[in-house]
Short mmCIF file of C-alpha atoms (C1' of nucleotides) in Angstrom, two decimals:
data_model
loop_
_atom_site.label_atom_id
_atom_site.label_comp_id
_atom_site.label_asym_id
_atom_site.label_seq_id
_atom_site.Cartn_x
_atom_site.Cartn_y
_atom_site.Cartn_z
CA UNK A 1 1.23 -15.85 14.70
CA UNK A 2 0.74 -16.46 18.23
CA UNK A 3 4.58 -17.50 18.99
CA UNK A 4 5.35 -13.92 17.63
CA UNK A 5 3.22 -12.39 20.55
CA UNK A 6 5.12 -14.34 23.01
CA UNK A 7 8.32 -12.61 21.46
CA UNK A 8 6.82 -9.44 21.28
CA UNK A 9 6.16 -9.39 24.94
CA UNK A 10 9.82 -9.48 25.41
CA UNK A 11 9.62 -13.09 26.54
CA UNK A 12 11.73 -15.89 25.20
CA UNK A 13 10.09 -18.51 23.49
CA UNK A 14 10.42 -21.65 25.56
CA UNK A 15 8.77 -24.93 25.26
CA UNK A 16 6.63 -24.40 28.27
CA UNK A 17 5.37 -21.00 27.00
CA UNK A 18 4.47 -22.08 23.82
CA UNK A 19 2.57 -25.41 24.94
CA UNK A 20 0.68 -23.12 27.53
CA UNK A 21 -0.45 -21.13 24.73
CA UNK A 22 -1.00 -23.96 22.22
CA UNK A 23 -3.77 -25.22 24.84
CA UNK A 24 -5.61 -22.26 24.75
CA UNK A 25 -5.51 -22.23 21.16
CA UNK A 26 -6.31 -25.94 20.29
CA UNK A 27 -8.58 -26.82 23.36
CA UNK A 28 -12.45 -26.38 22.43
CA UNK A 29 -12.72 -25.16 25.62
CA UNK A 30 -12.09 -21.31 26.18
CA UNK A 31 -11.53 -20.96 29.89
CA UNK A 32 -8.85 -22.95 31.72
CA UNK A 33 -8.06 -22.92 35.19
CA UNK A 34 -4.17 -23.48 35.95
CA UNK A 35 -5.37 -27.15 37.22
CA UNK A 36 -6.97 -27.62 33.75
CA UNK A 37 -3.90 -26.38 31.80
CA UNK A 38 -1.56 -28.72 33.66
CA UNK A 39 -4.02 -31.59 33.30
CA UNK A 40 -4.21 -30.93 29.83
CA UNK A 41 -0.65 -30.76 28.99
CA UNK A 42 0.20 -33.98 30.98
CA UNK A 43 -2.51 -35.83 28.60
CA UNK A 44 -0.19 -34.15 25.71
CA UNK A 45 2.75 -35.68 27.75
CA UNK A 46 4.01 -32.57 28.76
CA UNK A 47 4.84 -32.60 32.53
CA UNK A 48 5.08 -28.92 33.36
CA UNK A 49 5.57 -27.50 36.98
CA UNK A 50 2.61 -25.91 38.46
CA UNK A 51 4.53 -22.95 39.26
CA UNK A 52 5.78 -22.35 35.86
CA UNK A 53 2.15 -22.41 34.69
CA UNK A 54 1.08 -19.78 37.24
CA UNK A 55 4.26 -17.75 36.32
CA UNK A 56 3.81 -17.86 32.55
CA UNK A 57 0.38 -17.25 32.65
CA UNK A 58 0.71 -14.28 35.04
CA UNK A 59 3.14 -13.11 32.28
CA UNK A 60 0.83 -13.49 29.52
CA UNK A 61 -1.62 -11.78 31.21
CA UNK A 62 0.54 -8.61 31.78
CA UNK A 63 1.46 -8.93 27.90
CA UNK A 64 -2.23 -8.96 27.47
CA UNK A 65 -2.27 -12.58 25.67
CA UNK A 66 -5.03 -13.81 28.12
CA UNK A 67 -7.38 -12.28 30.45
CA UNK A 68 -7.65 -13.62 34.11
CA UNK A 69 -11.00 -14.00 35.44
CA UNK A 70 -11.81 -14.28 39.17
CA UNK A 71 -15.07 -16.28 39.19
CA UNK A 72 -16.07 -17.40 42.49
CA UNK A 73 -14.74 -20.63 43.75
CA UNK A 74 -11.29 -19.49 45.07
CA UNK A 75 -9.30 -19.77 42.04
CA UNK A 76 -8.36 -17.98 38.95
CA UNK A 77 -9.96 -18.98 35.15
CA UNK A 78 -8.05 -17.54 32.12
CA UNK A 79 -9.07 -17.07 28.67
CA UNK A 80 -7.28 -15.90 25.40
CA UNK A 81 -7.80 -12.37 25.20
CA UNK A 82 -9.54 -11.91 22.07
CA UNK A 83 -10.13 -8.24 20.60
CA UNK A 84 -13.56 -8.22 21.12
CA UNK A 85 -14.65 -7.40 24.91
CA UNK A 86 -17.41 -9.72 26.37
CA UNK A 87 -19.01 -10.42 29.70
CA UNK A 88 -19.73 -13.45 31.08
CA UNK A 89 -22.85 -16.16 32.27
CA UNK A 90 -21.87 -18.90 34.17
CA UNK A 91 -23.95 -22.16 35.25
CA UNK A 92 -24.04 -22.65 38.63
CA UNK A 93 -24.82 -26.66 38.16
CA UNK A 94 -22.86 -27.47 35.15
CA UNK A 95 -20.06 -24.55 35.50
CA UNK A 96 -20.45 -23.76 31.78
CA UNK A 97 -19.53 -20.39 30.68
CA UNK A 98 -21.41 -18.52 28.36
CA UNK A 99 -20.24 -15.10 26.97
CA UNK A 100 -22.13 -11.89 25.97
CA UNK A 101 -21.87 -8.33 25.11
CA UNK A 102 -24.27 -5.44 25.14
CA UNK A 103 -23.24 -2.34 23.99
CA UNK A 104 -25.92 -0.64 26.06
CA UNK A 105 -24.76 -1.62 29.07
CA UNK A 106 -21.28 -0.69 28.03
CA UNK A 107 -22.47 2.77 27.44
CA UNK A 108 -24.40 3.21 30.44
CA UNK A 109 -21.59 1.75 32.64
CA UNK A 110 -19.34 4.77 31.13
CA UNK A 111 -22.14 7.01 31.73
CA UNK A 112 -22.39 6.18 35.33
CA UNK A 113 -18.35 6.29 35.85
CA UNK A 114 -18.28 9.64 34.60
CA UNK A 115 -20.97 11.21 36.20
CA UNK A 116 -19.25 9.94 39.64
CA UNK A 117 -15.70 11.37 38.37
CA UNK A 118 -14.65 7.72 38.06
CA UNK A 119 -11.91 6.73 35.74
CA UNK A 120 -13.16 3.35 34.48
CA UNK A 121 -10.23 1.25 33.43
CA UNK A 122 -11.94 -2.17 33.33
CA UNK A 123 -14.88 -3.98 34.81
CA UNK A 124 -16.12 -7.51 35.24
CA UNK A 125 -19.78 -8.24 34.87
CA UNK A 126 -20.90 -11.88 35.68
CA UNK A 127 -24.05 -13.53 35.46
CA UNK A 128 -24.99 -16.33 37.68
CA UNK A 129 -27.85 -19.17 37.19
CA UNK A 130 -29.09 -22.13 35.49
CA UNK A 131 -28.31 -22.62 31.54
CA UNK A 132 -30.84 -24.13 29.44
CA UNK A 133 -29.43 -27.44 29.71
CA UNK A 134 -29.73 -27.28 33.47
CA UNK A 135 -33.09 -25.52 34.30
CA UNK A 136 -35.20 -28.48 34.23
CA UNK A 137 -33.39 -30.12 36.81
CA UNK A 138 -33.57 -27.00 39.13
CA UNK A 139 -37.07 -26.15 37.81
CA UNK B 1 -34.30 -5.77 65.34
CA UNK B 2 -31.12 -7.34 63.87
CA UNK B 3 -30.89 -9.57 67.01
CA UNK B 4 -34.11 -11.46 66.07
CA UNK B 5 -32.71 -11.98 62.62
CA UNK B 6 -30.09 -13.93 64.23
CA UNK B 7 -32.60 -16.05 66.06
CA UNK B 8 -34.90 -16.16 62.76
CA UNK B 9 -32.16 -17.77 61.43
CA UNK B 10 -32.32 -20.91 63.46
CA UNK B 11 -29.08 -19.55 65.45
CA UNK B 12 -28.40 -18.87 68.63
CA UNK B 13 -27.84 -15.66 69.94
CA UNK B 14 -24.46 -15.78 71.32
CA UNK B 15 -22.28 -13.05 72.13
CA UNK B 16 -19.73 -13.28 68.97
CA UNK B 17 -22.69 -13.45 66.54
CA UNK B 18 -23.92 -10.41 68.24
CA UNK B 19 -20.81 -8.41 68.08
CA UNK B 20 -19.60 -9.48 64.54
CA UNK B 21 -23.42 -8.30 63.60
CA UNK B 22 -22.67 -4.96 65.40
CA UNK B 23 -19.65 -4.36 63.65
CA UNK B 24 -21.51 -3.93 60.18
CA UNK B 25 -24.62 -2.31 61.88
CA UNK B 26 -22.44 0.28 63.67
CA UNK B 27 -19.04 0.89 61.69
CA UNK B 28 -19.17 3.51 59.20
CA UNK B 29 -17.51 1.30 56.74
CA UNK B 30 -20.07 -0.87 54.85
CA UNK B 31 -17.67 -3.71 53.64
CA UNK B 32 -15.64 -5.68 56.03
CA UNK B 33 -13.21 -8.40 55.19
CA UNK B 34 -12.71 -10.88 57.80
CA UNK B 35 -9.23 -9.70 58.90
CA UNK B 36 -11.24 -6.22 59.29
CA UNK B 37 -13.90 -7.51 61.35
CA UNK B 38 -11.34 -9.30 63.37
CA UNK B 39 -9.24 -6.32 63.97
CA UNK B 40 -12.54 -4.16 64.71
CA UNK B 41 -13.49 -6.54 67.46
CA UNK B 42 -9.96 -6.47 68.81
CA UNK B 43 -10.35 -2.78 69.25
CA UNK B 44 -13.51 -3.28 70.94
CA UNK B 45 -12.01 -5.42 73.76
CA UNK B 46 -13.17 -8.78 72.09
CA UNK B 47 -10.84 -11.54 70.95
CA UNK B 48 -12.95 -13.70 68.72
CA UNK B 49 -11.35 -16.37 67.02
CA UNK B 50 -10.97 -15.92 63.18
CA UNK B 51 -12.41 -19.17 62.68
CA UNK B 52 -15.50 -18.26 64.45
CA UNK B 53 -15.60 -15.11 62.29
CA UNK B 54 -15.51 -17.24 59.07
CA UNK B 55 -17.96 -19.70 60.38
CA UNK B 56 -20.42 -16.88 61.64
CA UNK B 57 -20.25 -14.90 58.35
CA UNK B 58 -20.78 -17.85 56.27
CA UNK B 59 -23.91 -18.75 58.57
CA UNK B 60 -25.16 -15.11 58.16
CA UNK B 61 -24.81 -15.48 54.44
CA UNK B 62 -27.00 -18.35 54.16
CA UNK B 63 -29.62 -16.86 56.48
CA UNK B 64 -29.58 -13.77 54.08
CA UNK B 65 -28.11 -11.49 56.42
CA UNK B 66 -24.94 -10.61 54.79
CA UNK B 67 -23.64 -10.43 51.18
CA UNK B 68 -20.16 -12.26 50.22
CA UNK B 69 -18.59 -10.25 47.73
CA UNK B 70 -15.79 -11.79 45.63
CA UNK B 71 -13.45 -8.79 44.54
CA UNK B 72 -10.14 -9.63 43.10
CA UNK B 73 -7.45 -9.80 45.94
CA UNK B 74 -7.83 -13.35 46.90
CA UNK B 75 -10.09 -12.34 50.18
CA UNK B 76 -13.91 -12.11 50.53
CA UNK B 77 -15.47 -8.98 51.69
CA UNK B 78 -18.91 -8.90 53.26
CA UNK B 79 -21.62 -6.21 53.54
CA UNK B 80 -24.90 -6.18 55.47
CA UNK B 81 -27.60 -7.27 52.96
CA UNK B 82 -30.05 -4.58 52.62
CA UNK B 83 -33.12 -4.52 50.66
CA UNK B 84 -31.89 -2.73 47.79
CA UNK B 85 -29.65 -4.36 45.35
CA UNK B 86 -26.60 -2.60 44.45
CA UNK B 87 -23.24 -2.96 42.48
CA UNK B 88 -19.97 -2.09 43.12
CA UNK B 89 -17.10 0.27 41.76
CA UNK B 90 -13.64 -0.10 43.50
CA UNK B 91 -10.74 2.18 43.27
CA UNK B 92 -7.64 0.22 42.34
CA UNK B 93 -5.87 3.06 44.19
CA UNK B 94 -7.05 3.84 47.40
CA UNK B 95 -9.48 0.66 47.73
CA UNK B 96 -12.53 2.66 48.53
CA UNK B 97 -15.63 0.96 47.43
CA UNK B 98 -18.48 2.95 46.04
CA UNK B 99 -22.15 1.61 45.07
CA UNK B 100 -24.58 2.10 42.28
CA UNK B 101 -27.72 1.07 40.60
CA UNK B 102 -29.11 1.36 37.35
CA UNK B 103 -32.47 -0.05 36.39
CA UNK B 104 -32.15 0.07 32.80
CA UNK B 105 -28.93 -2.39 33.22
CA UNK B 106 -30.95 -4.59 35.45
CA UNK B 107 -33.64 -4.88 32.94
CA UNK B 108 -31.13 -5.55 30.14
CA UNK B 109 -29.31 -8.21 32.00
CA UNK B 110 -32.92 -9.99 32.48
CA UNK B 111 -33.75 -9.70 28.76
CA UNK B 112 -30.27 -11.13 27.74
CA UNK B 113 -30.61 -14.03 30.40
CA UNK B 114 -34.21 -14.69 29.17
CA UNK B 115 -32.86 -14.47 25.27
CA UNK B 116 -30.74 -17.30 25.98
CA UNK B 117 -32.95 -19.41 28.06
CA UNK B 118 -30.80 -18.80 30.88
CA UNK B 119 -32.58 -18.92 34.56
CA UNK B 120 -30.74 -15.62 36.12
CA UNK B 121 -30.40 -16.13 39.76
CA UNK B 122 -27.55 -13.53 40.82
CA UNK B 123 -25.01 -11.37 39.33
CA UNK B 124 -21.83 -9.41 40.34
CA UNK B 125 -21.22 -6.14 38.16
CA UNK B 126 -17.77 -4.63 39.45
CA UNK B 127 -16.40 -1.55 37.87
CA UNK B 128 -12.70 -0.93 38.59
CA UNK B 129 -10.42 2.21 38.20
CA UNK B 130 -9.59 5.44 39.94
CA UNK B 131 -12.05 7.54 42.02
CA UNK B 132 -12.28 11.06 42.19
CA UNK B 133 -10.07 11.43 45.12
CA UNK B 134 -7.17 9.13 43.09
CA UNK B 135 -7.42 10.23 39.71
CA UNK B 136 -4.78 12.95 39.79
CA UNK B 137 -2.17 10.57 41.20
CA UNK B 138 -2.65 8.34 38.19
CA UNK B 139 -3.46 11.11 35.54
"C1'" DC C 1 28.46 -17.35 26.98
"C1'" DT C 2 24.75 -15.02 29.46
"C1'" DA C 3 20.85 -13.68 31.09
"C1'" DA C 4 16.34 -15.68 31.10
"C1'" DT C 5 13.49 -19.47 32.43
"C1'" DT C 6 12.37 -23.85 34.72
"C1'" DG C 7 11.58 -27.52 38.35
"C1'" DC C 8 11.05 -28.41 42.63
"C1'" DA C 9 10.02 -27.90 46.93
"C1'" DA C 10 9.16 -24.85 50.79
"C1'" DA C 11 6.42 -21.13 52.02
"C1'" DA C 12 2.66 -17.92 52.03
"C1'" DG C 13 -2.44 -16.49 52.28
"C1'" DC C 14 -7.07 -17.32 52.98
"C1'" DT C 15 -10.45 -20.28 54.74
"C1'" DT C 16 -12.34 -24.87 56.53
"C1'" DT C 17 -12.62 -28.25 59.85
"C1'" DG C 18 -11.93 -31.44 63.87
"C1'" DC C 19 -12.30 -31.89 68.59
"C1'" DA C 20 -12.58 -30.58 73.48
"C1'" DG C 21 -14.68 -27.40 76.49
"C1'" DC C 22 -17.92 -24.04 77.23
"C1'" DG C 23 -22.65 -21.26 77.15
"C1'" DC C 24 -27.37 -20.74 75.69
"C1'" DA C 25 -32.03 -21.95 75.91
"C1'" DT D 1 -28.92 -30.54 80.91
"C1'" DG D 2 -27.83 -31.09 76.12
"C1'" DC D 3 -27.10 -29.49 72.14
"C1'" DG D 4 -24.85 -25.88 69.80
"C1'" DC D 5 -21.05 -22.83 69.68
"C1'" DT D 6 -16.81 -21.34 70.40
"C1'" DG D 7 -11.40 -21.46 70.41
"C1'" DC D 8 -7.43 -23.32 68.88
"C1'" DA D 9 -4.83 -25.45 66.15
"C1'" DA D 10 -3.89 -28.32 62.39
"C1'" DA D 11 -4.98 -29.10 57.67
"C1'" DG D 12 -6.43 -27.65 52.75
"C1'" DC D 13 -6.29 -25.03 48.84
"C1'" DT D 14 -4.64 -21.86 45.38
"C1'" DT D 15 -0.87 -19.62 44.54
"C1'" DT D 16 3.97 -17.38 45.10
"C1'" DT D 17 8.89 -17.72 45.53
"C1'" DG D 18 13.78 -18.86 46.46
"C1'" DC D 19 17.51 -21.41 44.26
"C1'" DA D 20 20.16 -24.41 41.56
"C1'" DA D 21 20.22 -26.35 37.11
"C1'" DT D 22 18.83 -25.72 32.52
"C1'" DT D 23 18.00 -23.11 27.95
"C1'" DA D 24 17.17 -19.70 24.39
"C1'" DG D 25 19.35 -16.28 21.58
#
DNA sequence: CTAATTGCAAAAGCTTTGCAGCGCA
DNA sequence: TGCGCTGCAAAGCTTTTGCAATTAG
């Protein structure tokens, strides 16, 4: 259970932390900015300070519960850290975020890093364009 | 010549714009934050306002003269837009930025986008880790 | 009970913007 | 000369932080 994960991270199981995690687990959306989380919590009747959300999400990130994504736009977006790695495609028109994985790309990446003596720890691969729903509007 | 490019972009060839472009053309470093450019210009004896540098680099970006890179860190980095596309590896220890290209990855990307009905316009592929010079320090 | 956590508000970065004066064409 | 450009400083955003009050264990 996810609440155990909070404790296992050495964090106290507080109301704010539990509710923030719930937003990620219960919302149909997978990706949330801090603002998103804040609004969602307000709609659920929980007025949690922005500062707390920033702090908690950073703690969750360190604990490996969530992943911070730095798309353009000047603000961070978080997603629940699933066990399966994936990369992202973002629609420049509607903002929808799609996920993709390709083992071949992952392998080539590793190979390139190795060839250069680079110890690969992480990567972010983002494709930007227009999704199926928005293509027509932009030809 | 690069100064023509400024004019071709419909921009007046002013001192600030010419000097900012020079920093990119003459510096051994390929990647510069706005702060970098500002300091470099100061060292060359040109005190150009930060606001101007932000404005000019944005205009250069629109004109296709430079590319804005959004690595993590909360600030943008710019590079001269060469004719050859490439992606980046950044060392988490020393901050050095390396470039790489792989045609196979590019192809697979296209294929994935097509399969999903996604019109691919751009992408950013960033590998993070420790470079050859810094590996030892971090095992 | 005690240390961890939250709320609030202030402050810190990076970036944008308004406006008066300056400079290129 | 006229419009575009720059400088300066103010303001905008996202994110961080200090501190007193609150709460989990």
